[in-house]
mmCIF file of C-alpha atoms in Angstrom:
data_model
loop_
_atom_site.group_PDB
_atom_site.id
_atom_site.type_symbol
_atom_site.label_atom_id
_atom_site.label_comp_id
_atom_site.label_asym_id
_atom_site.label_seq_id
_atom_site.Cartn_x
_atom_site.Cartn_y
_atom_site.Cartn_z
ATOM 1 C CA MET A 1 -0.237 0.052 -0.176
ATOM 2 C CA SER A 2 0.994 3.741 -0.530
ATOM 3 C CA VAL A 3 1.473 5.337 2.709
ATOM 4 C CA ARG A 4 1.654 9.378 2.981
ATOM 5 C CA CYS A 5 2.921 10.713 6.210
ATOM 6 C CA GLY A 6 2.080 14.378 6.825
ATOM 7 C CA ILE A 7 4.608 16.031 9.071
ATOM 8 C CA VAL A 8 3.040 18.827 11.238
ATOM 9 C CA GLY A 9 3.518 21.270 13.834
ATOM 10 C CA THR A 10 3.598 24.984 15.004
ATOM 11 C CA PRO A 11 6.134 27.188 12.618
ATOM 12 C CA ASN A 12 9.798 26.184 13.544
ATOM 13 C CA ALA A 13 8.964 23.131 15.664
ATOM 14 C CA GLY A 14 11.569 21.304 13.482
ATOM 15 C CA LYS A 15 9.463 19.767 10.721
ATOM 16 C CA SER A 16 11.408 20.822 7.836
ATOM 17 C CA THR A 17 14.572 19.734 9.468
ATOM 18 C CA LEU A 18 13.286 16.662 10.417
ATOM 19 C CA PHE A 19 11.958 16.191 6.582
ATOM 20 C CA ASN A 20 15.609 16.775 5.424
ATOM 21 C CA ALA A 21 16.916 14.261 7.959
ATOM 22 C CA LEU A 22 14.267 11.678 6.473
ATOM 23 C CA THR A 23 14.132 12.165 2.780
ATOM 24 C CA ARG A 24 17.719 13.700 2.769
ATOM 25 C CA ALA A 25 16.528 16.478 0.748
ATOM 26 C CA ASN A 26 17.587 20.137 1.264
ATOM 27 C CA VAL A 27 14.647 22.146 1.548
ATOM 28 C CA PRO A 28 14.800 25.496 3.322
ATOM 29 C CA ALA A 29 14.419 25.099 7.078
ATOM 30 C CA GLU A 30 15.185 28.583 8.264
ATOM 31 C CA SER A 31 13.574 29.782 11.519
ATOM 32 C CA PHE A 32 10.637 32.088 10.565
ATOM 33 C CA PRO A 33 6.773 31.253 10.075
ATOM 34 C CA PHE A 34 5.751 29.936 6.662
ATOM 35 C CA CYS A 35 9.116 29.174 5.502
ATOM 36 C CA THR A 36 7.335 25.782 4.021
ATOM 37 C CA ILE A 37 4.342 27.209 1.940
ATOM 38 C CA GLU A 38 3.581 24.551 -0.622
ATOM 39 C CA PRO A 39 4.353 21.171 0.922
ATOM 40 C CA ASN A 40 7.605 19.106 0.093
ATOM 41 C CA THR A 41 7.580 15.488 -0.446
ATOM 42 C CA GLY A 42 9.594 12.870 -0.404
ATOM 43 C CA SER A 43 9.873 9.249 -0.289
ATOM 44 C CA VAL A 44 12.109 7.075 1.722
ATOM 45 C CA ALA A 45 12.739 3.110 1.404
ATOM 46 C CA VAL A 46 11.689 1.296 4.817
ATOM 47 C CA PRO A 47 14.876 -0.466 5.918
ATOM 48 C CA ASP A 48 14.458 -4.090 5.831
ATOM 49 C CA PRO A 49 17.213 -6.743 6.003
ATOM 50 C CA ARG A 50 15.031 -9.268 5.352
ATOM 51 C CA LEU A 51 14.889 -8.246 2.004
ATOM 52 C CA GLN A 52 18.181 -8.761 1.098
ATOM 53 C CA ALA A 53 18.479 -12.366 2.875
ATOM 54 C CA ILE A 54 15.610 -13.387 0.874
ATOM 55 C CA ALA A 55 17.089 -11.947 -2.539
ATOM 56 C CA LYS A 56 20.412 -13.768 -1.575
ATOM 57 C CA VAL A 57 18.913 -17.266 -1.067
ATOM 58 C CA VAL A 58 16.571 -17.257 -4.016
ATOM 59 C CA GLY A 59 19.667 -15.577 -6.222
ATOM 60 C CA VAL A 60 18.145 -12.426 -7.409
ATOM 61 C CA GLU A 61 19.579 -8.759 -7.353
ATOM 62 C CA LYS A 62 16.861 -6.450 -7.944
ATOM 63 C CA ILE A 63 14.979 -5.556 -4.279
ATOM 64 C CA ILE A 64 12.213 -3.390 -3.960
ATOM 65 C CA PRO A 65 11.203 -2.181 -0.313
ATOM 66 C CA ILE A 66 8.344 -0.763 0.890
ATOM 67 C CA ALA A 67 8.298 3.271 0.395
ATOM 68 C CA LEU A 68 6.835 5.715 2.781
ATOM 69 C CA GLU A 69 6.174 9.059 1.405
ATOM 70 C CA PHE A 70 6.632 12.041 3.556
ATOM 71 C CA VAL A 71 5.072 15.664 3.070
ATOM 72 C CA ASP A 72 6.305 18.297 5.062
ATOM 73 C CA ILE A 73 3.270 20.697 5.752
ATOM 74 C CA ALA A 74 3.255 24.347 6.534
ATOM 75 C CA GLY A 75 3.143 25.522 10.106
ATOM 76 C CA LEU A 76 -0.195 25.994 11.912
ATOM 77 C CA VAL A 77 -0.489 28.877 14.024
ATOM 78 C CA GLN A 78 -3.676 29.550 16.052
ATOM 79 C CA GLY A 79 -6.388 30.838 14.203
ATOM 80 C CA ALA A 80 -5.735 28.722 11.006
ATOM 81 C CA SER A 81 -9.219 27.479 11.225
ATOM 82 C CA GLN A 82 -10.403 30.495 10.807
ATOM 83 C CA GLY A 83 -8.048 31.425 7.841
ATOM 84 C CA GLU A 84 -5.080 32.758 9.790
ATOM 85 C CA GLY A 85 -1.574 31.944 8.403
ATOM 86 C CA LEU A 86 -2.063 29.427 5.469
ATOM 87 C CA GLY A 87 -5.457 28.860 7.018
ATOM 88 C CA ASN A 88 -7.320 26.338 4.786
ATOM 89 C CA ARG A 89 -4.644 25.823 2.480
ATOM 90 C CA PHE A 90 -2.700 24.220 5.354
ATOM 91 C CA LEU A 91 -5.820 22.129 6.610
ATOM 92 C CA SER A 92 -6.580 20.398 3.046
ATOM 93 C CA HIS A 93 -3.221 19.290 2.886
ATOM 94 C CA ILE A 94 -3.711 16.923 6.033
ATOM 95 C CA ARG A 95 -7.032 15.664 4.950
ATOM 96 C CA GLU A 96 -4.974 13.975 2.231
ATOM 97 C CA MET A 97 -2.806 11.885 4.794
ATOM 98 C CA ASP A 98 -3.245 8.500 5.868
ATOM 99 C CA VAL A 99 -1.090 9.433 9.208
ATOM 100 C CA ILE A 100 0.069 12.402 10.991
ATOM 101 C CA ALA A 101 3.741 12.954 12.510
ATOM 102 C CA HIS A 102 3.393 15.707 15.049
ATOM 103 C CA VAL A 103 6.462 17.286 15.618
ATOM 104 C CA VAL A 104 6.790 19.056 18.944
ATOM 105 C CA GLY A 105 9.992 21.559 19.866
ATOM 106 C CA ARG A 106 11.395 20.205 23.002
ATOM 107 C CA PHE A 107 14.844 21.402 22.270
ATOM 108 C CA ASP A 108 14.751 24.716 24.314
ATOM 109 C CA ASP A 109 13.938 24.794 28.005
ATOM 110 C CA GLN A 110 11.818 27.699 27.625
ATOM 111 C CA SER A 111 9.575 26.447 24.705
ATOM 112 C CA ASP A 112 5.916 26.076 25.342
ATOM 113 C CA TRP A 113 5.857 22.663 23.792
ATOM 114 C CA ARG A 114 2.512 21.730 25.397
ATOM 115 C CA GLY A 115 1.321 24.777 24.055
ATOM 116 C CA GLU A 116 2.385 24.287 20.816
ATOM 117 C CA ILE A 117 0.387 20.651 20.951
ATOM 118 C CA ASP A 118 -2.666 22.505 22.031
ATOM 119 C CA ILE A 119 -2.748 24.991 19.369
ATOM 120 C CA VAL A 120 -2.509 21.944 16.541
ATOM 121 C CA ASN A 121 -5.163 19.748 18.409
ATOM 122 C CA LEU A 122 -7.455 22.895 19.007
ATOM 123 C CA GLU A 123 -6.899 24.359 15.295
ATOM 124 C CA LEU A 124 -7.650 20.454 13.838
ATOM 125 C CA MET A 125 -10.860 20.064 16.083
ATOM 126 C CA LEU A 126 -12.242 23.603 15.110
ATOM 127 C CA ALA A 127 -11.796 22.604 11.545
ATOM 128 C CA ASP A 128 -13.543 19.385 11.949
ATOM 129 C CA LEU A 129 -16.326 21.159 13.774
ATOM 130 C CA ALA A 130 -17.183 23.637 11.021
ATOM 131 C CA THR A 131 -17.123 20.081 8.695
ATOM 132 C CA VAL A 132 -19.377 18.354 10.775
ATOM 133 C CA SER A 133 -21.742 21.173 11.208
ATOM 134 C CA LYS A 134 -22.205 21.604 7.413
ATOM 135 C CA ALA A 135 -22.551 18.178 6.989
ATOM 136 C CA LEU A 136 -25.027 17.834 9.926
ATOM 137 C CA ASP A 137 -27.207 20.644 8.576
ATOM 138 C CA LYS A 138 -27.445 19.123 5.182
ATOM 139 C CA ALA A 139 -28.279 15.340 6.795
ATOM 140 C CA THR A 140 -30.953 17.269 8.889
ATOM 141 C CA ARG A 141 -32.616 18.622 6.047
ATOM 142 C CA LEU A 142 -32.977 15.390 4.175
ATOM 143 C CA ALA A 143 -33.844 13.385 7.647
ATOM 144 C CA ARG A 144 -37.089 15.604 7.526
ATOM 145 C CA THR A 145 -38.101 13.674 4.116
ATOM 146 C CA GLY A 146 -38.012 10.417 6.155
ATOM 147 C CA ASP A 147 -34.682 9.159 4.277
ATOM 148 C CA LYS A 148 -33.369 6.668 6.554
ATOM 149 C CA ASN A 149 -29.591 6.806 5.897
ATOM 150 C CA SER A 150 -30.005 10.529 6.329
ATOM 151 C CA ILE A 151 -31.716 10.212 10.003
ATOM 152 C CA SER A 152 -28.960 7.663 10.587
ATOM 153 C CA ALA A 153 -26.481 9.987 9.747
ATOM 154 C CA ALA A 154 -27.738 12.984 11.582
ATOM 155 C CA GLU A 155 -27.195 10.923 14.779
ATOM 156 C CA THR A 156 -23.843 10.117 14.251
ATOM 157 C CA LEU A 157 -22.831 13.527 13.227
ATOM 158 C CA SER A 158 -24.983 14.894 16.062
ATOM 159 C CA LYS A 159 -22.389 12.629 18.386
ATOM 160 C CA VAL A 160 -19.392 13.711 16.837
ATOM 161 C CA LYS A 161 -20.245 17.317 17.070
ATOM 162 C CA LEU A 162 -20.865 17.255 20.645
ATOM 163 C CA SER A 163 -17.434 15.554 21.426
ATOM 164 C CA LEU A 164 -15.891 18.437 19.196
ATOM 165 C CA GLN A 165 -17.683 21.163 21.151
ATOM 166 C CA SER A 166 -16.493 19.671 24.233
ATOM 167 C CA GLY A 167 -13.124 19.952 23.335
ATOM 168 C CA GLN A 168 -12.719 15.940 22.214
ATOM 169 C CA PRO A 169 -11.282 14.913 19.122
ATOM 170 C CA ALA A 170 -13.719 13.221 16.363
ATOM 171 C CA SER A 171 -11.400 10.282 17.327
ATOM 172 C CA ALA A 172 -12.501 9.892 20.907
ATOM 173 C CA THR A 173 -16.210 9.507 20.115
ATOM 174 C CA GLU A 174 -17.490 5.789 20.432
ATOM 175 C CA LEU A 175 -18.773 4.795 17.084
ATOM 176 C CA ASN A 176 -19.736 1.256 15.443
ATOM 177 C CA PRO A 177 -18.501 0.526 11.976
ATOM 178 C CA SER A 178 -21.675 1.951 10.287
ATOM 179 C CA GLU A 179 -21.529 5.248 12.003
ATOM 180 C CA LYS A 180 -17.397 5.141 11.022
ATOM 181 C CA ASP A 181 -18.738 5.026 7.495
ATOM 182 C CA VAL A 182 -20.553 7.955 8.025
ATOM 183 C CA LEU A 183 -17.419 9.880 8.941
ATOM 184 C CA GLN A 184 -15.232 8.492 6.287
ATOM 185 C CA PRO A 185 -16.033 10.486 3.392
ATOM 186 C CA LEU A 186 -15.570 14.042 5.672
ATOM 187 C CA HIS A 187 -11.844 12.855 6.096
ATOM 188 C CA LEU A 188 -11.827 14.649 9.688
ATOM 189 C CA LEU A 189 -8.685 16.161 10.843
ATOM 190 C CA SER A 190 -8.947 15.196 14.479
ATOM 191 C CA ASN A 191 -9.982 11.582 13.318
ATOM 192 C CA LYS A 192 -6.472 10.739 11.544
ATOM 193 C CA GLN A 193 -4.094 8.322 13.075
ATOM 194 C CA LYS A 194 -0.962 10.096 14.644
ATOM 195 C CA PHE A 195 2.163 10.096 16.414
ATOM 196 C CA PHE A 196 4.218 12.353 17.909
ATOM 197 C CA VAL A 197 8.094 13.154 16.997
ATOM 198 C CA MET A 198 9.454 14.902 20.245
ATOM 199 C CA ASN A 199 12.441 17.467 18.763
ATOM 200 C CA VAL A 200 14.804 17.154 21.538
ATOM 201 C CA ALA A 201 18.012 18.493 22.779
ATOM 202 C CA GLU A 202 21.198 16.872 21.460
ATOM 203 C CA ASP A 203 21.753 15.532 25.221
ATOM 204 C CA GLU A 204 18.114 13.689 25.066
ATOM 205 C CA ALA A 205 18.032 12.354 21.723
ATOM 206 C CA CYS A 206 19.088 8.780 22.877
ATOM 207 C CA ILE A 207 16.213 8.557 25.219
ATOM 208 C CA SER A 208 14.098 5.345 24.372
ATOM 209 C CA GLU A 209 10.717 5.759 22.642
ATOM 210 C CA ASN A 210 7.719 6.514 25.069
ATOM 211 C CA ARG A 211 4.101 7.273 24.398
ATOM 212 C CA PHE A 212 2.345 10.734 25.009
ATOM 213 C CA GLU A 213 -1.883 11.271 25.215
ATOM 214 C CA GLY A 214 -2.061 7.752 24.484
ATOM 215 C CA ASN A 215 -0.271 7.990 20.975
ATOM 216 C CA VAL A 216 3.270 6.580 20.002
ATOM 217 C CA ALA A 217 5.981 9.349 20.831
ATOM 218 C CA VAL A 218 9.705 9.364 19.567
ATOM 219 C CA PRO A 219 12.351 11.513 20.748
ATOM 220 C CA ILE A 220 14.833 12.736 18.108
ATOM 221 C CA CYS A 221 17.248 15.597 17.520
ATOM 222 C CA ALA A 222 16.150 16.702 14.276
ATOM 223 C CA GLU A 223 19.359 18.874 14.110
ATOM 224 C CA ILE A 224 21.726 16.330 14.290
ATOM 225 C CA GLU A 225 19.781 13.720 12.189
ATOM 226 C CA SER A 226 19.819 16.388 9.326
ATOM 227 C CA GLU A 227 23.566 17.092 9.597
ATOM 228 C CA LEU A 228 23.903 13.176 9.481
ATOM 229 C CA ALA A 229 22.076 12.559 6.573
ATOM 230 C CA LYS A 230 24.787 14.512 4.919
ATOM 231 C CA MET A 231 27.246 11.989 5.567
ATOM 232 C CA PRO A 232 28.259 8.767 4.605
ATOM 233 C CA MET A 233 26.253 5.818 5.793
ATOM 234 C CA LYS A 234 29.096 3.947 7.394
ATOM 235 C CA ASP A 235 30.228 7.496 9.140
ATOM 236 C CA GLN A 236 26.577 7.826 10.257
ATOM 237 C CA ASN A 237 26.567 4.575 11.966
ATOM 238 C CA LEU A 238 29.747 5.353 13.852
ATOM 239 C CA PHE A 239 28.734 8.732 15.169
ATOM 240 C CA ARG A 240 25.422 7.193 16.334
ATOM 241 C CA LEU A 241 27.354 4.266 18.288
ATOM 242 C CA GLU A 242 29.464 6.993 20.019
ATOM 243 C CA MET A 243 26.537 9.015 20.955
ATOM 244 C CA GLY A 244 24.860 6.030 22.490
ATOM 245 C CA TYR A 245 22.015 5.962 19.820
ATOM 246 C CA ASP A 246 20.360 2.587 19.126
ATOM 247 C CA ARG A 247 18.792 4.067 15.481
ATOM 248 C CA SER A 248 18.243 6.317 12.780
ATOM 249 C CA ALA A 249 15.548 8.772 12.564
ATOM 250 C CA ILE A 250 14.326 6.920 9.585
ATOM 251 C CA ASP A 251 14.107 3.830 11.493
ATOM 252 C CA SER A 252 12.387 5.517 14.147
ATOM 253 C CA VAL A 253 9.631 7.305 12.511
ATOM 254 C CA VAL A 254 9.256 4.523 9.930
ATOM 255 C CA GLN A 255 8.488 2.181 13.170
ATOM 256 C CA ALA A 256 6.279 4.539 14.478
ATOM 257 C CA ALA A 257 4.481 5.195 11.533
ATOM 258 C CA TYR A 258 3.950 1.266 11.209
ATOM 259 C CA ARG A 259 2.662 0.672 14.953
ATOM 260 C CA THR A 260 0.167 3.866 14.571
ATOM 261 C CA LEU A 261 -1.290 2.157 11.558
ATOM 262 C CA ASP A 262 -1.092 -1.192 12.593
ATOM 263 C CA LEU A 263 0.529 -2.105 9.545
ATOM 264 C CA SER A 264 2.561 -5.777 8.689
ATOM 265 C CA THR A 265 4.859 -6.587 5.998
ATOM 266 C CA PHE A 266 4.601 -9.439 3.947
ATOM 267 C CA PHE A 267 7.118 -10.825 0.767
ATOM 268 C CA THR A 268 7.137 -11.576 -2.640
ATOM 269 C CA PHE A 269 9.548 -13.111 -5.031
ATOM 270 C CA ASN A 270 10.111 -14.266 -8.471
ATOM 271 C CA GLU A 271 12.711 -14.967 -10.981
ATOM 272 C CA THR A 272 14.103 -11.202 -11.233
ATOM 273 C CA GLU A 273 13.196 -9.386 -7.905
ATOM 274 C CA VAL A 274 12.136 -9.624 -4.346
ATOM 275 C CA ARG A 275 9.526 -7.152 -3.075
ATOM 276 C CA ALA A 276 7.907 -5.881 0.352
ATOM 277 C CA TRP A 277 4.574 -5.029 0.843
ATOM 278 C CA ALA A 278 2.730 -3.194 3.565
ATOM 279 C CA MET A 279 -1.037 -3.547 5.026
ATOM 280 C CA PRO A 280 -2.865 -3.443 7.589
ATOM 281 C CA LYS A 281 -2.905 -6.281 9.917
ATOM 282 C CA GLY A 282 -5.866 -8.718 10.070
ATOM 283 C CA LEU A 283 -6.789 -8.579 6.327
ATOM 284 C CA THR A 284 -7.240 -11.873 4.417
ATOM 285 C CA ALA A 285 -5.044 -13.338 1.734
ATOM 286 C CA LYS A 286 -7.403 -12.431 -0.796
ATOM 287 C CA ALA A 287 -7.062 -8.896 0.107
ATOM 288 C CA ALA A 288 -3.629 -9.125 0.229
ATOM 289 C CA ALA A 289 -3.360 -10.343 -3.113
ATOM 290 C CA GLY A 290 -5.244 -7.213 -4.345
ATOM 291 C CA TYR A 291 -2.112 -5.184 -3.029
ATOM 292 C CA ILE A 292 0.113 -6.961 -5.460
ATOM 293 C CA HIS A 293 -2.430 -6.712 -8.430
ATOM 294 C CA THR A 294 -6.099 -6.551 -8.464
ATOM 295 C CA ASP A 295 -6.399 -9.376 -10.972
ATOM 296 C CA MET A 296 -4.955 -11.580 -8.234
ATOM 297 C CA GLU A 297 -7.639 -10.818 -5.895
ATOM 298 C CA LYS A 298 -10.664 -10.967 -8.632
ATOM 299 C CA GLY A 299 -8.725 -14.544 -9.726
ATOM 300 C CA PHE A 300 -8.039 -15.492 -6.484
ATOM 301 C CA ILE A 301 -7.510 -19.661 -5.834
ATOM 302 C CA ARG A 302 -5.302 -20.142 -2.938
ATOM 303 C CA VAL A 303 -1.846 -18.832 -1.894
ATOM 304 C CA GLU A 304 1.441 -20.664 -1.032
ATOM 305 C CA VAL A 305 2.771 -19.461 2.218
ATOM 306 C CA MET A 306 6.043 -19.614 3.987
ATOM 307 C CA PRO A 307 7.494 -17.842 6.799
ATOM 308 C CA CYS A 308 10.828 -15.870 5.811
ATOM 309 C CA GLU A 309 12.913 -17.180 8.657
ATOM 310 C CA ASP A 310 12.591 -20.598 7.468
ATOM 311 C CA LEU A 311 13.183 -19.762 3.815
ATOM 312 C CA VAL A 312 16.607 -18.066 5.300
ATOM 313 C CA SER A 313 17.693 -20.480 7.448
ATOM 314 C CA MET A 314 16.674 -23.608 5.420
ATOM 315 C CA GLY A 315 18.770 -22.102 2.537
ATOM 316 C CA SER A 316 16.198 -22.823 -0.470
ATOM 317 C CA GLU A 317 12.486 -23.144 -1.355
ATOM 318 C CA ILE A 318 12.635 -27.181 -2.021
ATOM 319 C CA SER A 319 14.099 -27.338 1.334
ATOM 320 C CA VAL A 320 11.354 -25.659 2.943
ATOM 321 C CA ARG A 321 8.589 -27.635 0.964
ATOM 322 C CA GLN A 322 10.665 -30.653 1.956
ATOM 323 C CA ALA A 323 10.333 -29.550 5.428
ATOM 324 C CA GLY A 324 6.607 -29.456 5.209
ATOM 325 C CA LYS A 325 7.057 -25.864 6.028
ATOM 326 C CA LEU A 326 5.437 -24.416 2.932
ATOM 327 C CA ARG A 327 1.660 -24.408 3.285
ATOM 328 C CA ILE A 328 -1.365 -23.827 1.094
ATOM 329 C CA GLU A 329 -4.298 -21.573 2.276
ATOM 330 C CA GLY A 330 -7.460 -19.897 0.959
ATOM 331 C CA LYS A 331 -8.745 -16.761 0.690
ATOM 332 C CA ASN A 332 -9.869 -16.057 4.061
ATOM 333 C CA TYR A 333 -6.145 -16.892 5.713
ATOM 334 C CA GLN A 334 -4.841 -13.755 7.425
ATOM 335 C CA PRO A 335 -1.322 -13.460 6.466
ATOM 336 C CA GLN A 336 1.405 -12.849 9.430
ATOM 337 C CA GLU A 337 4.228 -10.620 9.737
ATOM 338 C CA GLY A 338 7.235 -11.774 7.580
ATOM 339 C CA GLU A 339 5.862 -14.480 5.415
ATOM 340 C CA ILE A 340 6.476 -14.939 1.824
ATOM 341 C CA LEU A 341 3.227 -15.346 -0.337
ATOM 342 C CA ARG A 342 2.820 -16.707 -3.922
ATOM 343 C CA VAL A 343 -0.803 -15.790 -5.268
ATOM 344 C CA ARG A 344 -2.398 -18.660 -7.409
ATOM 345 C CA PHE A 345 -5.078 -16.996 -9.395
ATOM 346 C CA ASN A 346 -7.375 -17.079 -12.797
ATOM 347 C CA HIS A 347 -5.766 -14.829 -15.170
#
């Protein structure tokens, strides 16, 4: 699946510096509001050593990792929902994202980082309140005609509106699956899944990952990571070891996005390439086939499954088969993390 991660925060929180570190781009990151006006976009290959291990066993050189697309979105100021700063231009960019990386500047003891969080959260909820109110007005008018779908939609939207008015994000509203379907076309900003990137001082960058407000939170010194990104990979790794960092900014942010979206990885290979795929956990083998190609999902017959570690440890697909580790599964099978799939389908 294609995953788009929007990097958001108040002006000067370190968004563009983090973007530079993640994508090795060189976008402006000067310390003044609205340095980023149009969103900068860059793709990052998700590091996964299993790809190289599989490629070595099956004897192919080409590997295709999962790509995560990062979008550096203009800084959000108080009043954005009412048109302040870049206003609706900023908010429209967020609506297109699958997940949000909320950058919080904690590199200065004097920084009001909790205030930054409150500003962003409030503006997203105020924008959602306007969107929900408009949709509710329309649903209420149609409900008066006796339309059952509109009556149900009005009830759902009323619940969400009450949550937003009480200072709770749309994601905090308890909704059943059919009610969630009502919200889906609205692309509510406070209903987006998100994680925090705490942009900390150099001496705090080796702190282990934790959680904040129920979300994954990763501490990163964006300034250091941006400088490291300019170095050869060998020098980067040596520097991180000396500083006591256990992984790069790319690894930390990618893993945070994966956990936030609850994604898993599966692999495919043929005579020319090995490829990694990302999909939400819990999907069926038939749905997984659709990520590879829609024709595979339509004509799905069965799937051959083997764990990546079995192929690597046994040294060949033949050995996996002989050991009885290769399984045949049907359309309702739910692929697990790290499995290799070979889909059989009617062309």
